[in-house]
Coordinates of C-alpha atoms in Angstrom, one line a residue:
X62 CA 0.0 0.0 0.0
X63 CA 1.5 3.4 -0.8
X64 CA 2.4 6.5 1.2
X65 CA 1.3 8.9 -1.1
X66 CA -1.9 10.8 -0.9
X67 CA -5.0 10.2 -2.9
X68 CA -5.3 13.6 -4.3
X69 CA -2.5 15.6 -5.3
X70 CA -3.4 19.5 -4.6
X71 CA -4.9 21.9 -7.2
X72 CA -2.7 23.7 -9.3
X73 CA -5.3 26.0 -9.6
X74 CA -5.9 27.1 -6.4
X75 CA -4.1 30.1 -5.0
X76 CA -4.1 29.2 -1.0
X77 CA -2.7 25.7 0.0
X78 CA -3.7 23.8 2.8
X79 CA -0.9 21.3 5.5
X80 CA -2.5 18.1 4.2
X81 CA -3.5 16.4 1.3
X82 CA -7.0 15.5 2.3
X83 CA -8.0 18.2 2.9
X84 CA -7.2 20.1 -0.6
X85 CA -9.3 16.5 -1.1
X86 CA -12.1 17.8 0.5
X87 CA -11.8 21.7 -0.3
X88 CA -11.8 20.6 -4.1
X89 CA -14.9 17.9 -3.9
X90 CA -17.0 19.6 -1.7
X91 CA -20.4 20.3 -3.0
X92 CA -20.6 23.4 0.1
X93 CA -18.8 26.5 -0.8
X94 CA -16.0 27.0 1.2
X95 CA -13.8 30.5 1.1
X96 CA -10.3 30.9 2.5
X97 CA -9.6 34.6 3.4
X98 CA -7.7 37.4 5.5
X99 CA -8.3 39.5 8.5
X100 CA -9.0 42.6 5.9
X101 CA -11.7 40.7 3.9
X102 CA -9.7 40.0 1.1
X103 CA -10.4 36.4 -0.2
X104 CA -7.3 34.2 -1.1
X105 CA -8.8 30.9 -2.2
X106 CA -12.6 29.5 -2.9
X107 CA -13.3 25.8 -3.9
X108 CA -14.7 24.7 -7.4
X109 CA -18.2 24.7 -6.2
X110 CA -18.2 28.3 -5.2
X111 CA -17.0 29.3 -8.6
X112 CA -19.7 27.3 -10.2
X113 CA -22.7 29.0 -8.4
X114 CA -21.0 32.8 -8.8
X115 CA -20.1 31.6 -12.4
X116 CA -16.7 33.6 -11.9
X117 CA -12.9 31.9 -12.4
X118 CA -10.4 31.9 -9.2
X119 CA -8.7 34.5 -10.9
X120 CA -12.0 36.8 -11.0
X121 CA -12.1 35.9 -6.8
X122 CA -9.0 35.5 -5.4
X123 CA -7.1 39.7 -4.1
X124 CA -10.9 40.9 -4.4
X125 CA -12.7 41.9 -0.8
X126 CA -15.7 40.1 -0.3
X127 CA -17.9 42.8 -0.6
X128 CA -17.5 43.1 -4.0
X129 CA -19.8 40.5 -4.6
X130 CA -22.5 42.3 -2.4
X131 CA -24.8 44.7 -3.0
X132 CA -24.2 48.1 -1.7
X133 CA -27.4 48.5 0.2
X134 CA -25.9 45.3 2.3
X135 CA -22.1 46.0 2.5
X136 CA -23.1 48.2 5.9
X137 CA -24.8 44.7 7.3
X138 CA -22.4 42.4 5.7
X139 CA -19.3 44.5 7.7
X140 CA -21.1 44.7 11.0
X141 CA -20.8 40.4 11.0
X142 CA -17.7 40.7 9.5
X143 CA -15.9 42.8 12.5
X144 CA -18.2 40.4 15.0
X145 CA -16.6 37.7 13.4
X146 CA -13.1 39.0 13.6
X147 CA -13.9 40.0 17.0
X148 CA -15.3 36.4 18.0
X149 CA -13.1 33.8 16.2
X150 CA -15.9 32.1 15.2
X151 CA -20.0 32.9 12.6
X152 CA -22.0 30.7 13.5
X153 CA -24.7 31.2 10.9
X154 CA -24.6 34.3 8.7
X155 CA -26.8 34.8 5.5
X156 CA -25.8 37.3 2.8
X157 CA -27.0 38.2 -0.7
X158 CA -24.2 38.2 -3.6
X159 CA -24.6 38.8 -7.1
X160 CA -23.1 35.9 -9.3
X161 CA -21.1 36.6 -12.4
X162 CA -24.2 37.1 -14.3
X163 CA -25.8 39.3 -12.1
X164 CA -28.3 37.5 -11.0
X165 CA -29.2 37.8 -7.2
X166 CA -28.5 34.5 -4.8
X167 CA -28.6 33.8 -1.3
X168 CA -25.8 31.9 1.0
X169 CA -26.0 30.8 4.2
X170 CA -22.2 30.7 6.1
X171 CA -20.6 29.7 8.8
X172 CA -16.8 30.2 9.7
X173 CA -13.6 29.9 11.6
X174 CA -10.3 31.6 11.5
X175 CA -7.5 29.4 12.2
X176 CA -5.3 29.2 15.0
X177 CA -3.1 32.1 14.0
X178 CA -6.3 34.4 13.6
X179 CA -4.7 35.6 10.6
X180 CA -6.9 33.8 7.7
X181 CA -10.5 32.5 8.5
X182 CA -12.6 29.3 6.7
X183 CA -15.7 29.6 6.0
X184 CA -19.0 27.5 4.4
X185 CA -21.6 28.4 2.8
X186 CA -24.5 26.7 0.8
X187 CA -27.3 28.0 -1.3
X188 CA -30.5 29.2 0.5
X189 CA -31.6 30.7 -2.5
X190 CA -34.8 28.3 -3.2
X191 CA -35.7 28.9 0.8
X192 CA -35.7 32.7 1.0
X193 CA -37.5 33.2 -2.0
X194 CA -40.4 30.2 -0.3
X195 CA -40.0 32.7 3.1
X196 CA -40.4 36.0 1.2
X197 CA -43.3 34.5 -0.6
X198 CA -45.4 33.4 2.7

């Protein structure tokens, strides 16, 4: 049986991560998962969140995260953002973004920052389908 991992890393990716399964796991996982520093800038962001913001890494990675907002939320969006750096931790946090295309989604997250408290991870899935069925009722 060999030594060697599974999975060899992305080339593609811009942030790389001690461990081979977990680049496994940030490159398969059907969550979106966003790798980022203390001033909001994002570094790396798996293959499923390119796929629902229809952007490439290279569109992502250097930009702050509130370019994918709309302005009337960047005031709410930085409020949880400074309670998160604050904290350490979000538990549950749901934002509107604006794909590549425009259109208008919804993602629920939920982060960490890692032990250094210099680059947080965070999660996120659709919720798209559910706040429309809530803002419908």
């Amino acid at each position: 049986m060999s030594n060697s991992p599974p999975h060899a890393p992305s080339k593609s990716s811009a942030h790389d991560f001690p461990g081979w399964d977990l680049r496994a796991f940030f490159e398969i996982s059907r969550d979106f998962i966003c790798v980022g520093t203390t001033d909001g800038k994002i570094v790396d962001v798996n293959p499923s969140a390119l796929k629902f913001m229809d952007l490439t890494l290279d569109q992502v990675v250097g930009r702050h995260f509130t370019e994918f907002l709309l302005a009337d939320d960047i005031p709410k969006n930085e409020k949880a953002f400074s309670r998160f750096i604050e904290s350490g931790h979000l538990e549950e946090f749901t934002q509107r973004v604006k794909t590549g295309t425009g259109e208008l989604r919804w993602v629920r997250w939920g982060g960490v920052f890692t032990a250094d408290r210099k680059t947080w991870l965070a999660s996120g899935r659709d919720v798209t389908a559910q706040v429309l069925r809530e803002l419908d009722l």
